[in-house]
């Protein structure tokens, strides 16, 4: 819902914590997040890309005398137990007590890692999520999932630890590259497939591709790409993209916080997508892997006879419009990808469960709590056609 007296800020109050979406909201942190003033000390966890851009503003707003800043290297390769240990040791060395607050300032990697630090430090202290990438705003910062990666796969060690608030300042999107914006649009398209066909089409129309210019990530990994998005999206459209995804994801999390049923639908594209990320050693961005995963998993659903076949070309066109790839990397075998899905958190009794669409705007498998087991041969055939 819109905040009183303002058309520029949307506040979602579906969850126990508020989600603020708007331009310039970082400057109002203390007035919109009471937990800041309740904290005796504040640990701002960021990375070496985001820190120089926004850490000073956040520290000045919170109060420099209370802040300890911990900076990590950027990228998924650093979302590890080793980084978790280093950050936790830094907080201990600074003697932060249980009346402290962790502030996660950055993209999804920082949000996941800082959230896990907060979940485990002194058996749990509050965390405030300040996402600065489109992907983190529309997805990673919402829902309380925290964690780190291991050599066996992505997000295999973690905890549910909801934030005290999420504050998404749309002004931070101005410093993103076109590829980073495209990556966020992948998760937004996912939400549209899951729950809202109208929103899906609005996101697709927001993605404008410059044909023939391959992104660095997909080119190096042999992934077919539609090009790099020009991302000439007006501020009002960014607000619609972010607030639309926030509303969809918040409603799902509100209905099923611990992923026992409906929340599994948020994993659409992620079983294959996470396998690709792991096999490619996180050299290809999350959104690009999820885009490929959504296409592959749509083909799986069609092969099983539970999905309208018309979804595949519609989804492919939308992904291309957002400059996202739809084909599996030429550098990987389909057998390796299927093998890598075996380490997924959704594996049950040795069979991997998938979140699969029924049609644009609706997911299949309500009678099975949205986790659909799929045999290896069906997945292999779907990937071979991708």
Short mmCIF file of C-alpha atoms in Angstrom, two decimals:
data_model
loop_
_atom_site.label_atom_id
_atom_site.label_comp_id
_atom_site.label_asym_id
_atom_site.label_seq_id
_atom_site.Cartn_x
_atom_site.Cartn_y
_atom_site.Cartn_z
CA UNK A 1 0.00 0.00 0.00
CA UNK A 2 1.08 3.60 -0.53
CA UNK A 3 2.47 5.50 2.41
CA UNK A 4 0.21 8.29 3.73
CA UNK A 5 0.70 11.56 1.92
CA UNK A 6 3.21 10.15 -0.56
CA UNK A 7 2.93 8.70 -4.05
CA UNK A 8 6.65 7.93 -4.30
CA UNK A 9 6.95 5.38 -1.49
CA UNK A 10 5.10 2.09 -1.20
CA UNK A 11 4.97 0.28 2.13
CA UNK A 12 4.04 -3.41 2.20
CA UNK A 13 2.59 -4.44 5.57
CA UNK A 14 1.53 -8.02 4.78
CA UNK A 15 4.44 -9.52 6.72
CA UNK A 16 5.39 -8.91 10.38
CA UNK A 17 7.96 -6.41 9.08
CA UNK A 18 7.47 -3.49 6.71
CA UNK A 19 8.94 -3.30 3.22
CA UNK A 20 9.57 0.26 1.99
CA UNK A 21 10.02 0.88 -1.74
CA UNK A 22 10.77 4.35 -3.08
CA UNK A 23 13.34 6.91 -4.13
CA UNK A 24 15.50 8.55 -1.47
CA UNK A 25 14.31 6.34 1.38
CA UNK A 26 17.84 5.64 2.66
CA UNK A 27 17.91 9.19 3.99
CA UNK A 28 14.86 8.43 6.15
CA UNK A 29 16.09 5.21 7.73
CA UNK A 30 15.84 6.29 11.36
CA UNK A 31 12.31 7.58 10.99
CA UNK A 32 10.95 4.50 9.23
CA UNK A 33 12.88 1.74 11.06
CA UNK A 34 12.44 2.03 14.86
CA UNK A 35 14.86 -0.86 15.43
CA UNK A 36 17.76 1.44 14.54
CA UNK A 37 17.27 3.68 17.56
CA UNK A 38 16.65 0.67 19.81
CA UNK A 39 20.07 -0.77 18.96
CA UNK A 40 23.05 0.10 21.13
CA UNK A 41 25.53 -0.77 18.33
CA UNK A 42 25.09 -1.31 14.59
CA UNK A 43 27.16 -3.51 12.29
CA UNK A 44 26.93 -2.44 8.64
CA UNK A 45 27.91 -5.38 6.44
CA UNK A 46 28.56 -4.50 2.81
CA UNK A 47 30.91 -5.35 -0.05
CA UNK A 48 33.76 -3.46 -1.66
CA UNK A 49 31.59 -2.42 -4.62
CA UNK A 50 28.55 -1.11 -2.74
CA UNK A 51 30.38 0.24 0.31
CA UNK A 52 32.09 3.17 -1.43
CA UNK A 53 28.77 4.17 -3.00
CA UNK A 54 26.33 4.07 -0.08
CA UNK A 55 27.97 3.11 3.22
CA UNK A 56 28.83 6.69 4.17
CA UNK A 57 25.24 7.84 3.69
CA UNK A 58 23.89 4.95 5.78
CA UNK A 59 26.47 5.48 8.55
CA UNK A 60 25.76 9.21 8.71
CA UNK A 61 22.02 8.56 8.92
CA UNK A 62 22.33 5.91 11.64
CA UNK A 63 25.03 7.67 13.67
CA UNK A 64 28.72 7.20 13.04
CA UNK A 65 29.61 6.67 16.71
CA UNK A 66 27.49 3.51 16.90
CA UNK A 67 28.57 1.89 13.63
CA UNK A 68 31.07 -0.82 12.85
CA UNK A 69 31.57 -1.46 9.13
CA UNK A 70 32.58 -4.89 7.83
CA UNK A 71 33.39 -5.14 4.13
CA UNK A 72 33.58 -8.35 2.14
CA UNK A 73 34.65 -8.98 -1.48
CA UNK A 74 31.77 -8.90 -3.99
CA UNK A 75 30.33 -11.95 -5.68
CA UNK A 76 28.76 -15.33 -4.99
CA UNK A 77 32.20 -16.95 -4.67
CA UNK A 78 32.55 -15.18 -1.30
CA UNK A 79 29.20 -16.30 0.15
CA UNK A 80 30.90 -19.03 2.16
CA UNK A 81 31.30 -20.34 5.67
CA UNK A 82 34.80 -18.86 5.66
CA UNK A 83 33.41 -15.37 5.02
CA UNK A 84 30.70 -15.95 7.62
CA UNK A 85 33.42 -16.81 10.16
CA UNK A 86 35.48 -13.75 9.28
CA UNK A 87 32.51 -11.40 9.62
CA UNK A 88 31.37 -13.02 12.86
CA UNK A 89 34.89 -12.71 14.30
CA UNK A 90 34.92 -9.02 13.34
CA UNK A 91 31.71 -8.43 15.28
CA UNK A 92 33.10 -10.29 18.28
CA UNK A 93 36.32 -8.29 18.13
CA UNK A 94 34.27 -5.09 18.10
CA UNK A 95 32.42 -6.39 21.18
CA UNK A 96 28.94 -6.01 19.75
CA UNK A 97 26.35 -7.30 22.21
CA UNK A 98 22.93 -8.84 21.84
CA UNK A 99 21.41 -5.36 21.79
CA UNK A 100 23.10 -4.73 18.43
CA UNK A 101 21.64 -4.58 14.91
CA UNK A 102 23.08 -5.95 11.68
CA UNK A 103 22.50 -3.87 8.55
CA UNK A 104 22.84 -5.72 5.24
CA UNK A 105 23.80 -3.14 2.63
CA UNK A 106 24.16 -4.63 -0.84
CA UNK A 107 22.84 -7.24 -3.20
CA UNK A 108 21.64 -10.77 -2.61
CA UNK A 109 25.02 -12.14 -1.56
CA UNK A 110 25.43 -9.52 1.16
CA UNK A 111 21.81 -9.94 2.23
CA UNK A 112 22.06 -13.73 2.53
CA UNK A 113 25.42 -13.64 4.30
CA UNK A 114 24.63 -10.78 6.68
CA UNK A 115 21.29 -12.35 7.47
CA UNK A 116 23.00 -15.61 8.36
CA UNK A 117 25.52 -13.75 10.51
CA UNK A 118 22.62 -12.08 12.34
CA UNK A 119 20.77 -15.38 12.72
CA UNK A 120 23.74 -17.06 14.39
CA UNK A 121 25.64 -14.26 16.16
CA UNK A 122 25.09 -14.64 19.93
CA UNK A 123 22.25 -17.03 18.96
CA UNK A 124 20.50 -14.34 16.96
CA UNK A 125 20.29 -10.56 16.71
CA UNK A 126 18.08 -8.38 14.45
CA UNK A 127 18.92 -7.63 10.83
CA UNK A 128 17.82 -4.77 8.58
CA UNK A 129 17.90 -5.45 4.84
CA UNK A 130 18.96 -2.56 2.57
CA UNK A 131 19.00 -4.12 -0.92
CA UNK A 132 20.87 -2.15 -3.59
CA UNK A 133 20.34 -4.40 -6.63
CA UNK A 134 17.13 -5.07 -8.51
CA UNK A 135 17.43 -8.79 -7.85
CA UNK A 136 17.76 -8.25 -4.10
CA UNK A 137 14.86 -5.77 -4.07
CA UNK A 138 12.41 -8.02 -5.87
CA UNK A 139 13.40 -11.29 -4.26
CA UNK A 140 16.44 -12.00 -2.07
CA UNK A 141 15.78 -9.44 0.68
CA UNK A 142 12.21 -10.61 1.32
CA UNK A 143 11.20 -13.70 3.25
CA UNK A 144 13.91 -14.25 5.83
CA UNK A 145 15.94 -16.92 4.03
CA UNK A 146 19.62 -16.57 4.89
CA UNK A 147 22.60 -18.76 4.20
CA UNK A 148 25.90 -19.55 2.55
CA UNK A 149 27.09 -21.83 -0.22
CA UNK A 150 29.30 -24.91 0.11
CA UNK A 151 31.36 -26.98 -2.31
CA UNK A 152 28.29 -29.23 -2.64
CA UNK A 153 25.86 -26.55 -3.76
CA UNK A 154 24.15 -23.23 -3.19
CA UNK A 155 22.47 -22.14 0.07
CA UNK A 156 22.90 -25.54 1.69
CA UNK A 157 23.77 -24.05 5.10
CA UNK A 158 21.47 -21.37 6.46
CA UNK A 159 18.52 -20.37 8.59
CA UNK A 160 15.17 -18.61 8.44
CA UNK A 161 15.74 -15.20 10.05
CA UNK A 162 13.21 -12.51 9.06
CA UNK A 163 14.48 -8.92 9.01
CA UNK A 164 13.12 -6.10 11.14
CA UNK A 165 12.43 -4.24 7.88
CA UNK A 166 13.39 -4.05 4.22
CA UNK A 167 14.17 -0.64 2.72
CA UNK A 168 14.61 -0.59 -1.07
CA UNK A 169 15.86 2.76 -2.33
CA UNK A 170 15.22 2.87 -6.08
CA UNK A 171 17.91 5.52 -6.49
CA UNK A 172 20.55 2.81 -5.99
CA UNK A 173 19.46 1.15 -9.24
CA UNK A 174 21.10 4.01 -11.14
CA UNK A 175 24.55 2.57 -10.40
CA UNK A 176 23.75 -0.91 -11.75
CA UNK A 177 25.04 -2.19 -15.06
CA UNK A 178 22.52 -3.25 -17.73
CA UNK A 179 23.40 -6.88 -17.04
CA UNK A 180 22.64 -6.46 -13.33
CA UNK A 181 19.25 -4.96 -14.16
CA UNK A 182 18.48 -7.85 -16.50
CA UNK A 183 19.31 -10.29 -13.72
CA UNK A 184 16.72 -8.70 -11.47
CA UNK A 185 14.12 -8.85 -14.22
CA UNK A 186 14.54 -12.65 -14.30
CA UNK A 187 13.16 -12.99 -10.77
CA UNK A 188 10.41 -10.47 -11.55
CA UNK A 189 9.33 -12.53 -14.57
CA UNK A 190 9.32 -15.59 -12.33
CA UNK A 191 6.82 -13.90 -10.02
CA UNK A 192 4.63 -13.10 -12.99
CA UNK A 193 4.63 -16.71 -14.20
CA UNK A 194 3.76 -17.83 -10.70
CA UNK A 195 0.95 -15.49 -9.85
CA UNK A 196 0.10 -12.59 -12.18
CA UNK A 197 -0.01 -12.65 -15.99
CA UNK A 198 -0.58 -8.89 -16.19
CA UNK A 199 2.50 -8.18 -14.10
CA UNK A 200 4.50 -10.63 -16.25
CA UNK A 201 3.67 -8.66 -19.39
CA UNK A 202 4.53 -5.35 -17.72
CA UNK A 203 7.95 -6.67 -16.72
CA UNK A 204 8.54 -8.05 -20.21
CA UNK A 205 7.71 -4.68 -21.72
CA UNK A 206 10.21 -3.03 -19.37
CA UNK A 207 13.08 -5.10 -20.74
CA UNK A 208 14.44 -3.64 -23.96
CA UNK A 209 17.31 -5.58 -25.55
CA UNK A 210 20.13 -4.30 -27.69
CA UNK A 211 20.45 -7.23 -30.04
CA UNK A 212 23.79 -8.82 -30.77
CA UNK A 213 25.76 -7.67 -27.69
CA UNK A 214 26.44 -10.68 -25.50
CA UNK A 215 26.93 -10.20 -21.78
CA UNK A 216 30.31 -11.05 -20.32
CA UNK A 217 28.93 -13.81 -18.09
CA UNK A 218 27.02 -15.76 -20.70
CA UNK A 219 29.63 -15.31 -23.42
CA UNK A 220 32.44 -16.74 -21.31
CA UNK A 221 30.35 -19.74 -20.32
CA UNK A 222 29.00 -20.54 -23.76
CA UNK A 223 25.44 -19.55 -22.89
CA UNK A 224 23.24 -18.19 -25.67
CA UNK A 225 22.09 -14.67 -24.84
CA UNK A 226 19.61 -12.27 -26.38
CA UNK A 227 21.95 -9.37 -25.68
CA UNK A 228 22.46 -6.82 -22.95
CA UNK A 229 19.41 -4.85 -21.88
CA UNK A 230 19.56 -1.17 -22.57
CA UNK A 231 17.49 -0.82 -19.38
CA UNK A 232 16.08 2.57 -20.36
CA UNK A 233 13.31 2.21 -17.82
CA UNK A 234 11.64 5.24 -16.27
CA UNK A 235 11.67 5.63 -12.49
CA UNK A 236 7.93 4.98 -12.37
CA UNK A 237 8.45 1.66 -14.14
CA UNK A 238 11.14 0.63 -11.68
CA UNK A 239 8.68 1.38 -8.91
CA UNK A 240 6.07 -0.82 -10.58
CA UNK A 241 8.53 -3.66 -11.16
CA UNK A 242 9.82 -3.68 -7.59
CA UNK A 243 6.55 -3.03 -5.76
CA UNK A 244 4.77 -5.60 -7.95
CA UNK A 245 7.25 -8.33 -7.09
CA UNK A 246 7.25 -7.31 -3.42
CA UNK A 247 3.48 -7.72 -3.27
CA UNK A 248 3.57 -11.16 -4.90
CA UNK A 249 6.43 -12.55 -2.84
CA UNK A 250 5.19 -11.08 0.44
CA UNK A 251 1.78 -12.69 -0.06
CA UNK A 252 3.38 -16.08 -0.70
CA UNK A 253 5.69 -15.82 2.32
CA UNK A 254 2.79 -14.67 4.52
CA UNK A 255 0.84 -17.78 3.55
CA UNK A 256 3.77 -20.18 4.02
CA UNK A 257 6.79 -18.75 5.84
CA UNK A 258 8.70 -22.02 6.25
CA UNK A 259 8.24 -23.41 2.73
CA UNK A 260 5.95 -26.30 3.55
CA UNK A 261 3.64 -25.68 0.59
CA UNK A 262 2.88 -22.54 -1.42
CA UNK A 263 6.31 -20.98 -0.87
CA UNK A 264 7.84 -23.81 -2.88
CA UNK A 265 6.45 -22.08 -5.99
CA UNK A 266 9.15 -19.42 -5.55
CA UNK A 267 11.65 -22.13 -6.53
CA UNK A 268 10.44 -22.14 -10.14
CA UNK A 269 13.56 -22.16 -12.32
CA UNK A 270 15.85 -22.59 -9.35
CA UNK A 271 16.43 -26.35 -9.34
CA UNK A 272 18.09 -26.31 -12.74
CA UNK A 273 19.30 -22.73 -12.21
CA UNK A 274 21.18 -23.50 -9.00
CA UNK A 275 22.75 -26.55 -10.65
CA UNK A 276 24.03 -24.32 -13.45
CA UNK A 277 25.43 -21.77 -11.00
CA UNK A 278 27.28 -24.49 -9.11
CA UNK A 279 28.71 -26.17 -12.20
CA UNK A 280 29.80 -22.84 -13.67
CA UNK A 281 31.48 -21.89 -10.37
CA UNK A 282 29.24 -18.80 -10.07
CA UNK A 283 30.85 -17.14 -13.08
CA UNK A 284 27.42 -16.62 -14.68
CA UNK A 285 25.01 -14.35 -12.75
CA UNK A 286 22.10 -15.78 -10.82
CA UNK A 287 19.39 -14.25 -12.99
CA UNK A 288 20.83 -15.67 -16.20
CA UNK A 289 20.97 -19.16 -14.70
CA UNK A 290 17.41 -18.82 -13.39
CA UNK A 291 16.23 -17.71 -16.84
CA UNK A 292 17.64 -20.90 -18.37
CA UNK A 293 16.19 -22.87 -15.48
CA UNK A 294 12.71 -21.44 -16.04
CA UNK A 295 12.77 -22.44 -19.71
CA UNK A 296 13.99 -25.95 -18.90
CA UNK A 297 11.47 -26.43 -16.10
CA UNK A 298 8.63 -25.14 -18.28
CA UNK A 299 9.55 -27.80 -20.84
CA UNK A 300 9.56 -30.38 -18.04
CA UNK A 301 6.06 -29.30 -17.01
CA UNK A 302 4.84 -29.49 -20.61
CA UNK A 303 6.36 -32.96 -21.01
CA UNK A 304 4.51 -34.09 -17.89
CA UNK A 305 1.24 -32.82 -19.34
CA UNK A 306 0.62 -30.39 -16.48
CA UNK A 307 1.42 -27.12 -18.28
CA UNK A 308 -0.15 -25.24 -21.16
CA UNK A 309 2.29 -25.60 -24.07
CA UNK A 310 1.65 -21.98 -25.03
CA UNK A 311 3.71 -20.82 -22.04
CA UNK A 312 7.06 -21.84 -23.55
CA UNK A 313 7.15 -19.36 -26.47
CA UNK A 314 5.64 -16.58 -24.35
CA UNK A 315 8.28 -17.07 -21.65
CA UNK A 316 11.09 -17.32 -24.19
CA UNK A 317 10.06 -14.07 -25.86
CA UNK A 318 9.86 -12.28 -22.49
CA UNK A 319 13.30 -13.53 -21.44
CA UNK A 320 14.79 -12.38 -24.72
CA UNK A 321 13.12 -8.99 -24.32
CA UNK A 322 14.88 -8.70 -20.96
CA UNK A 323 18.20 -9.76 -22.53
CA UNK A 324 18.27 -13.07 -20.70
CA UNK A 325 19.49 -16.42 -22.07
CA UNK A 326 17.20 -19.40 -22.62
CA UNK A 327 19.58 -22.18 -23.68
CA UNK A 328 21.77 -24.40 -21.54
CA UNK A 329 25.52 -23.67 -21.68
CA UNK A 330 27.36 -25.43 -24.47
CA UNK A 331 30.21 -26.02 -22.02
CA UNK A 332 28.10 -28.41 -19.91
CA UNK A 333 26.54 -31.79 -20.59
CA UNK A 334 22.89 -32.31 -19.70
CA UNK A 335 23.93 -35.34 -17.66
CA UNK A 336 26.18 -33.15 -15.49
CA UNK A 337 23.35 -30.67 -14.94
CA UNK A 338 20.91 -33.40 -13.88
CA UNK A 339 23.52 -34.92 -11.58
CA UNK A 340 24.05 -31.51 -9.95
CA UNK A 341 20.33 -31.15 -9.21
CA UNK A 342 20.71 -34.13 -6.86
CA UNK A 343 22.33 -31.84 -4.29
CA UNK A 344 19.31 -29.53 -4.30
CA UNK A 345 17.53 -28.86 -1.00
CA UNK A 346 14.28 -30.01 -2.63
CA UNK A 347 15.48 -33.59 -3.07
CA UNK A 348 13.28 -36.14 -1.29
CA UNK A 349 14.11 -39.87 -1.02
CA UNK A 350 16.63 -39.46 -3.81
CA UNK A 351 14.15 -37.84 -6.22
CA UNK A 352 14.33 -34.13 -6.93
CA UNK A 353 11.11 -32.13 -6.55
CA UNK A 354 10.38 -29.23 -8.90
CA UNK A 355 8.16 -26.17 -8.73
CA UNK A 356 6.41 -26.24 -12.10
CA UNK A 357 3.99 -23.89 -13.88
CA UNK A 358 0.51 -24.81 -15.08
CA UNK A 359 0.05 -21.74 -17.29
CA UNK A 360 1.01 -18.08 -17.25
CA UNK A 361 -0.01 -16.77 -13.83
CA UNK A 362 -0.54 -20.11 -12.08
CA UNK A 363 1.55 -22.96 -10.72
CA UNK A 364 0.85 -26.69 -10.84
CA UNK A 365 0.94 -29.18 -7.99
CA UNK A 366 -1.37 -27.68 -5.35
CA UNK A 367 -2.49 -31.23 -4.52
CA UNK A 368 1.15 -32.15 -3.82
CA UNK A 369 2.07 -29.02 -1.84
CA UNK A 370 3.67 -27.62 -5.00
CA UNK A 371 6.62 -30.01 -4.90
CA UNK A 372 6.45 -32.27 -7.97
CA UNK A 373 8.90 -35.21 -8.19
CA UNK A 374 10.34 -35.63 -11.67
CA UNK A 375 12.28 -38.65 -12.92
CA UNK A 376 15.76 -38.26 -14.35
CA UNK A 377 14.85 -39.21 -17.93
CA UNK A 378 12.17 -36.53 -18.19
CA UNK A 379 14.62 -33.88 -17.03
CA UNK A 380 17.30 -35.11 -19.45
CA UNK A 381 14.92 -34.90 -22.41
CA UNK A 382 13.81 -31.40 -21.45
CA UNK A 383 17.39 -30.17 -21.14
CA UNK A 384 18.38 -31.74 -24.46
CA UNK A 385 15.68 -29.62 -26.14
CA UNK A 386 16.78 -26.46 -24.34
#
